[in-house]
mmCIF file of C-alpha atoms and ligand atoms in Angstrom:
data_model
loop_
_atom_site.group_PDB
_atom_site.id
_atom_site.type_symbol
_atom_site.label_atom_id
_atom_site.label_comp_id
_atom_site.label_asym_id
_atom_site.label_seq_id
_atom_site.Cartn_x
_atom_site.Cartn_y
_atom_site.Cartn_z
ATOM 1 C CA MET T 1 -157.870 -27.682 94.954
ATOM 2 C CA SER T 2 -154.707 -25.616 94.501
ATOM 3 C CA GLY T 3 -154.313 -21.855 94.414
ATOM 4 C CA PRO T 4 -155.635 -19.226 96.926
ATOM 5 C CA LEU T 5 -157.606 -20.405 99.925
ATOM 6 C CA ARG T 6 -161.280 -19.688 99.034
ATOM 7 C CA ILE T 7 -163.557 -18.698 101.945
ATOM 8 C CA ALA T 8 -167.396 -18.722 101.617
ATOM 9 C CA LEU T 9 -169.223 -15.953 103.491
ATOM 10 C CA ALA T 10 -172.782 -15.713 104.173
ATOM 11 C CA LYS T 11 -174.859 -12.748 103.028
ATOM 12 C CA GLY T 12 -176.940 -11.294 105.866
ATOM 13 C CA ARG T 13 -176.441 -10.805 109.631
ATOM 14 C CA LEU T 14 -173.117 -12.728 109.755
ATOM 15 C CA TYR T 15 -171.561 -10.836 106.864
ATOM 16 C CA GLN T 16 -170.326 -7.644 108.552
ATOM 17 C CA PRO T 17 -168.994 -9.301 111.714
ATOM 18 C CA ALA T 18 -167.127 -11.890 109.626
ATOM 19 C CA VAL T 19 -165.469 -9.053 107.405
ATOM 20 C CA ALA T 20 -164.608 -7.268 110.728
ATOM 21 C CA ARG T 21 -163.051 -10.448 112.099
ATOM 22 C CA PHE T 22 -160.896 -11.028 108.993
ATOM 23 C CA ALA T 23 -159.953 -7.372 108.825
ATOM 24 C CA ALA T 24 -158.714 -7.698 112.353
ATOM 25 C CA ALA T 25 -156.611 -10.637 111.302
ATOM 26 C CA GLY T 26 -155.002 -8.469 108.616
ATOM 27 C CA ILE T 27 -157.193 -9.978 105.823
ATOM 28 C CA VAL T 28 -159.106 -6.943 104.278
ATOM 29 C CA ILE T 29 -161.827 -7.746 101.816
ATOM 30 C CA ASP T 30 -162.424 -5.421 98.895
ATOM 31 C CA PRO T 31 -165.467 -3.274 100.084
ATOM 32 C CA GLU T 32 -166.645 -2.644 96.575
ATOM 33 C CA PRO T 33 -166.875 -6.139 94.946
ATOM 34 C CA GLY T 34 -169.414 -4.801 92.500
ATOM 35 C CA ARG T 35 -171.029 -7.814 90.677
ATOM 36 C CA ARG T 36 -167.960 -10.103 91.223
ATOM 37 C CA LEU T 37 -168.774 -13.210 93.142
ATOM 38 C CA LEU T 38 -165.206 -14.119 93.944
ATOM 39 C CA ILE T 39 -163.821 -11.221 95.925
ATOM 40 C CA PRO T 40 -159.949 -10.787 96.290
ATOM 41 C CA SER T 41 -158.563 -9.689 99.580
ATOM 42 C CA SER T 42 -155.443 -7.869 100.768
ATOM 43 C CA ASP T 43 -153.753 -11.231 101.104
ATOM 44 C CA PRO T 44 -153.248 -12.713 97.542
ATOM 45 C CA ALA T 45 -153.374 -16.205 98.950
ATOM 46 C CA ILE T 46 -157.012 -15.648 100.231
ATOM 47 C CA GLU T 47 -160.083 -14.951 98.287
ATOM 48 C CA PHE T 48 -163.751 -14.846 99.145
ATOM 49 C CA LEU T 49 -167.103 -15.966 97.839
ATOM 50 C CA VAL T 50 -170.349 -14.540 98.980
ATOM 51 C CA VAL T 51 -173.275 -16.935 98.973
ATOM 52 C CA LYS T 52 -176.645 -17.491 100.690
ATOM 53 C CA PRO T 53 -176.333 -18.557 104.238
ATOM 54 C CA ALA T 54 -177.799 -21.974 103.651
ATOM 55 C CA ASP T 55 -175.277 -22.595 100.811
ATOM 56 C CA VAL T 56 -172.037 -21.960 102.815
ATOM 57 C CA ALA T 57 -171.873 -25.615 103.971
ATOM 58 C CA VAL T 58 -172.745 -26.895 100.551
ATOM 59 C CA TYR T 59 -169.880 -25.063 99.025
ATOM 60 C CA VAL T 60 -167.383 -26.179 101.716
ATOM 61 C CA GLU T 61 -168.575 -29.741 101.908
ATOM 62 C CA SER T 62 -168.201 -30.158 97.960
ATOM 63 C CA GLY T 63 -164.759 -28.519 98.111
ATOM 64 C CA ALA T 64 -165.958 -25.463 95.838
ATOM 65 C CA ALA T 65 -164.759 -23.537 98.867
ATOM 66 C CA ASP T 66 -161.900 -24.496 101.180
ATOM 67 C CA LEU T 67 -163.549 -22.714 104.102
ATOM 68 C CA GLY T 68 -166.605 -20.818 105.158
ATOM 69 C CA VAL T 69 -168.318 -18.833 107.861
ATOM 70 C CA THR T 70 -171.774 -20.018 108.870
ATOM 71 C CA GLY T 71 -174.088 -20.132 111.777
ATOM 72 C CA THR T 72 -174.492 -23.498 113.502
ATOM 73 C CA ASP T 73 -178.300 -23.189 112.862
ATOM 74 C CA VAL T 74 -178.006 -23.798 109.057
ATOM 75 C CA LEU T 75 -174.974 -25.953 109.569
ATOM 76 C CA ARG T 76 -176.724 -28.501 111.782
ATOM 77 C CA GLU T 77 -179.944 -28.200 109.576
ATOM 78 C CA SER T 78 -177.894 -29.143 106.587
ATOM 79 C CA GLU T 79 -176.031 -31.965 108.385
ATOM 80 C CA ALA T 80 -173.052 -31.146 105.890
ATOM 81 C CA ASP T 81 -169.922 -33.231 106.500
ATOM 82 C CA VAL T 82 -167.449 -30.433 107.280
ATOM 83 C CA LEU T 83 -164.751 -29.771 109.969
ATOM 84 C CA GLU T 84 -165.437 -27.003 112.615
ATOM 85 C CA PRO T 85 -162.017 -25.768 113.557
ATOM 86 C CA LEU T 86 -162.948 -22.480 115.136
ATOM 87 C CA ASP T 87 -165.830 -21.024 117.085
ATOM 88 C CA LEU T 88 -165.929 -17.260 115.922
ATOM 89 C CA GLY T 89 -167.754 -15.853 118.958
ATOM 90 C CA PHE T 90 -170.311 -13.731 117.107
ATOM 91 C CA GLY T 91 -173.782 -14.261 115.780
ATOM 92 C CA ALA T 92 -175.059 -15.593 119.054
ATOM 93 C CA CYS T 93 -178.732 -16.430 119.228
ATOM 94 C CA ARG T 94 -180.886 -19.522 119.900
ATOM 95 C CA LEU T 95 -183.286 -21.704 118.011
ATOM 96 C CA VAL T 96 -186.442 -22.064 120.002
ATOM 97 C CA VAL T 97 -189.983 -23.238 120.078
ATOM 98 C CA ALA T 98 -192.539 -20.435 120.468
ATOM 99 C CA SER T 99 -196.198 -20.282 120.742
ATOM 100 C CA PRO T 100 -198.830 -17.661 121.357
ATOM 101 C CA ALA T 101 -198.367 -16.218 124.960
ATOM 102 C CA ALA T 102 -202.031 -16.402 125.631
ATOM 103 C CA GLN T 103 -202.423 -20.142 124.896
ATOM 104 C CA PRO T 104 -201.496 -23.146 127.167
ATOM 105 C CA PHE T 105 -198.401 -25.035 126.068
ATOM 106 C CA PRO T 106 -197.685 -27.871 125.093
ATOM 107 C CA ALA T 107 -201.111 -29.263 125.355
ATOM 108 C CA LEU T 108 -203.496 -27.979 122.564
ATOM 109 C CA PRO T 109 -207.303 -27.921 123.140
ATOM 110 C CA GLY T 110 -208.961 -31.177 122.277
ATOM 111 C CA GLY T 111 -205.581 -33.135 122.138
ATOM 112 C CA LYS T 112 -204.975 -31.740 118.601
ATOM 113 C CA THR T 113 -201.618 -32.541 117.013
ATOM 114 C CA ALA T 114 -199.620 -29.285 116.847
ATOM 115 C CA ARG T 115 -198.571 -27.835 113.468
ATOM 116 C CA VAL T 116 -195.255 -26.229 113.568
ATOM 117 C CA ALA T 117 -194.037 -23.652 111.094
ATOM 118 C CA THR T 118 -190.199 -23.443 110.615
ATOM 119 C CA LYS T 119 -187.248 -22.807 108.321
ATOM 120 C CA TYR T 120 -185.675 -25.571 110.025
ATOM 121 C CA PRO T 121 -187.729 -28.662 109.352
ATOM 122 C CA ASN T 122 -184.880 -31.166 110.155
ATOM 123 C CA LEU T 123 -183.878 -29.688 113.508
ATOM 124 C CA ALA T 124 -187.579 -29.145 114.460
ATOM 125 C CA TRP T 125 -188.551 -32.748 113.630
ATOM 126 C CA GLN T 126 -185.571 -34.193 115.492
ATOM 127 C CA HIS T 127 -186.414 -32.013 118.581
ATOM 128 C CA PHE T 128 -190.088 -33.291 118.741
ATOM 129 C CA ALA T 129 -188.960 -36.867 117.760
ATOM 130 C CA ARG T 130 -186.570 -36.938 120.704
ATOM 131 C CA GLY T 131 -189.337 -36.021 123.040
ATOM 132 C CA GLY T 132 -191.780 -38.632 121.545
ATOM 133 C CA ARG T 133 -194.107 -35.766 120.633
ATOM 134 C CA PRO T 134 -196.064 -36.046 117.367
ATOM 135 C CA VAL T 135 -196.342 -32.743 115.460
ATOM 136 C CA GLU T 136 -196.932 -31.761 111.911
ATOM 137 C CA ILE T 137 -193.909 -29.677 110.492
ATOM 138 C CA ILE T 138 -194.737 -26.961 108.015
ATOM 139 C CA ALA T 139 -191.698 -25.863 106.038
ATOM 140 C CA VAL T 140 -191.593 -22.136 105.111
ATOM 141 C CA HIS T 141 -188.927 -19.782 103.944
ATOM 142 C CA GLY T 142 -189.688 -16.701 105.899
ATOM 143 C CA SER T 143 -192.073 -14.633 108.014
ATOM 144 C CA VAL T 144 -192.232 -17.623 110.467
ATOM 145 C CA GLU T 145 -193.530 -15.512 113.432
ATOM 146 C CA VAL T 146 -196.740 -14.585 111.702
ATOM 147 C CA ALA T 147 -197.746 -18.247 111.056
ATOM 148 C CA PRO T 148 -199.664 -18.758 114.276
ATOM 149 C CA LEU T 149 -201.589 -15.330 113.822
ATOM 150 C CA LEU T 150 -202.585 -16.423 110.362
ATOM 151 C CA GLY T 151 -203.625 -19.869 111.583
ATOM 152 C CA LEU T 152 -201.079 -21.676 109.407
ATOM 153 C CA ALA T 153 -199.427 -23.314 112.395
ATOM 154 C CA HIS T 154 -200.003 -23.507 116.276
ATOM 155 C CA TRP T 155 -196.230 -23.170 117.122
ATOM 156 C CA ILE T 156 -193.062 -21.966 115.380
ATOM 157 C CA VAL T 157 -189.457 -22.977 115.590
ATOM 158 C CA ASP T 158 -187.291 -19.971 114.861
ATOM 159 C CA LEU T 159 -184.083 -18.054 115.659
ATOM 160 C CA VAL T 160 -184.349 -15.629 118.573
ATOM 161 C CA ASP T 161 -181.946 -12.962 119.583
ATOM 162 C CA THR T 162 -183.477 -10.213 121.616
ATOM 163 C CA GLY T 163 -187.019 -11.619 121.616
ATOM 164 C CA ASN T 164 -188.426 -8.513 120.257
ATOM 165 C CA THR T 165 -189.874 -10.066 117.136
ATOM 166 C CA LEU T 166 -191.495 -12.877 119.193
ATOM 167 C CA ARG T 167 -193.072 -10.306 121.524
ATOM 168 C CA ALA T 168 -194.341 -8.060 118.651
ATOM 169 C CA ASN T 169 -196.152 -11.052 117.325
ATOM 170 C CA GLY T 170 -197.722 -12.183 120.635
ATOM 171 C CA LEU T 171 -195.484 -15.043 120.918
ATOM 172 C CA THR T 172 -193.531 -16.621 123.969
ATOM 173 C CA GLU T 173 -190.475 -18.664 123.889
ATOM 174 C CA ARG T 174 -191.278 -22.166 125.276
ATOM 175 C CA GLU T 175 -188.234 -24.467 124.694
ATOM 176 C CA THR T 176 -184.640 -24.085 123.500
ATOM 177 C CA ILE T 177 -183.506 -26.382 120.806
ATOM 178 C CA LEU T 178 -180.035 -25.127 120.101
ATOM 179 C CA THR T 179 -177.759 -22.322 121.085
ATOM 180 C CA VAL T 180 -176.385 -20.760 117.863
ATOM 181 C CA GLY T 181 -173.225 -18.852 116.765
ATOM 182 C CA ALA T 182 -170.913 -18.284 113.950
ATOM 183 C CA VAL T 183 -168.285 -21.022 113.221
ATOM 184 C CA LEU T 184 -165.495 -21.449 110.768
ATOM 185 C CA VAL T 185 -166.014 -24.571 108.743
ATOM 186 C CA ALA T 186 -163.419 -26.480 106.623
ATOM 187 C CA ASN T 187 -163.427 -28.863 103.751
ATOM 188 C CA ARG T 188 -161.984 -32.174 105.002
ATOM 189 C CA ALA T 189 -159.705 -32.721 101.992
ATOM 190 C CA SER T 190 -158.684 -29.089 101.745
ATOM 191 C CA GLN T 191 -157.488 -29.099 105.236
ATOM 192 C CA LYS T 192 -155.225 -32.105 104.573
ATOM 193 C CA LEU T 193 -153.948 -30.809 101.243
ATOM 194 C CA LYS T 194 -153.492 -27.120 102.392
ATOM 195 C CA LEU T 195 -152.739 -27.875 105.954
ATOM 196 C CA GLU T 196 -150.071 -25.072 106.222
ATOM 197 C CA GLN T 197 -152.371 -22.430 104.826
ATOM 198 C CA HIS T 198 -155.202 -23.692 107.069
ATOM 199 C CA LEU T 199 -153.038 -23.520 110.146
ATOM 200 C CA ARG T 200 -151.781 -20.054 109.269
ATOM 201 C CA LEU T 201 -155.289 -18.714 108.883
ATOM 202 C CA MET T 202 -156.425 -20.254 112.068
ATOM 203 C CA SER T 203 -153.528 -18.729 114.024
ATOM 204 C CA ARG T 204 -154.321 -15.260 112.560
ATOM 205 C CA LEU T 205 -158.045 -15.576 113.530
ATOM 206 C CA GLY T 206 -157.614 -17.445 116.876
HETATM 207 P P1 LIG U 301 -185.001 -10.747 117.710
HETATM 208 O O1 LIG U 301 -186.237 -9.981 117.506
HETATM 209 O O2 LIG U 301 -183.773 -9.857 118.034
HETATM 210 O O3 LIG U 301 -185.280 -11.726 118.650
HETATM 211 O O4 LIG U 301 -184.569 -11.352 116.283
HETATM 212 C C1 LIG U 301 -185.385 -12.265 115.811
HETATM 213 C C2 LIG U 301 -185.342 -12.208 114.287
HETATM 214 O O5 LIG U 301 -184.084 -12.039 113.714
HETATM 215 C C3 LIG U 301 -185.953 -13.444 113.596
HETATM 216 O O6 LIG U 301 -186.639 -13.245 112.400
HETATM 217 C C4 LIG U 301 -184.750 -14.325 113.369
HETATM 218 O O7 LIG U 301 -185.064 -15.267 112.260
HETATM 219 C C5 LIG U 301 -183.697 -13.327 113.026
HETATM 220 N N1 LIG U 301 -182.356 -13.474 113.653
HETATM 221 C C6 LIG U 301 -181.941 -13.391 115.006
HETATM 222 N N2 LIG U 301 -180.672 -13.853 115.108
HETATM 223 C C7 LIG U 301 -180.230 -14.288 114.013
HETATM 224 C C8 LIG U 301 -179.018 -14.688 113.542
HETATM 225 N N3 LIG U 301 -177.912 -14.861 114.458
HETATM 226 N N4 LIG U 301 -178.815 -15.016 112.199
HETATM 227 C C9 LIG U 301 -179.939 -14.861 111.325
HETATM 228 N N5 LIG U 301 -181.064 -14.461 111.748
HETATM 229 C C10 LIG U 301 -181.266 -14.072 112.997
#
């Protein structure tokens, strides 16, 4: 674990705000990385790695990356053992339980057990288990909001920002499970071995 600090960034919604945040700290990422997966920055002591959102915590926990930028939704879902030294203040949204607006909630007709479609099976399961409510979790990888319309599930657990996607699919937000935002995560061993570099980065971003 020597050499430059390697920072894993998530593709998708958090990518541009993360790049802007590093740029504001004077760490400018090559805007044309082409097919390179390790991307240099204007600071020779810092390089970036762009991975799928769910993989950021995996790379950081394993030490393949020293640090990463991830949403607390995928971080809590993964239960990765990483440090969270900085709340980055962007990517705010919430993980909620939603169900068809026209249907009563939480009781289903006939006392049926609810089927819940989600990309977050662990967080959803924990939420209902905490409340002592039996549900059947259906893990999917996308298009969660359409699951109740298609009869795949009665309810969903998904991220909501403006609520427009829920409304467009006839769904209403019922319960909040987690408030979500982007955080900087760090590998435990890296923070000890490269303490100076971590502290310098933190003071530039903070
Ligand atoms: P909205 O219509 O603004 O409520 O956005 C909801 C859709 O965007 C859902 O499909 C969510 O999965 C997705 N979404 C909202 N916020 C985020 C976020 N911070 N990160 C990733 N996906 C998000």
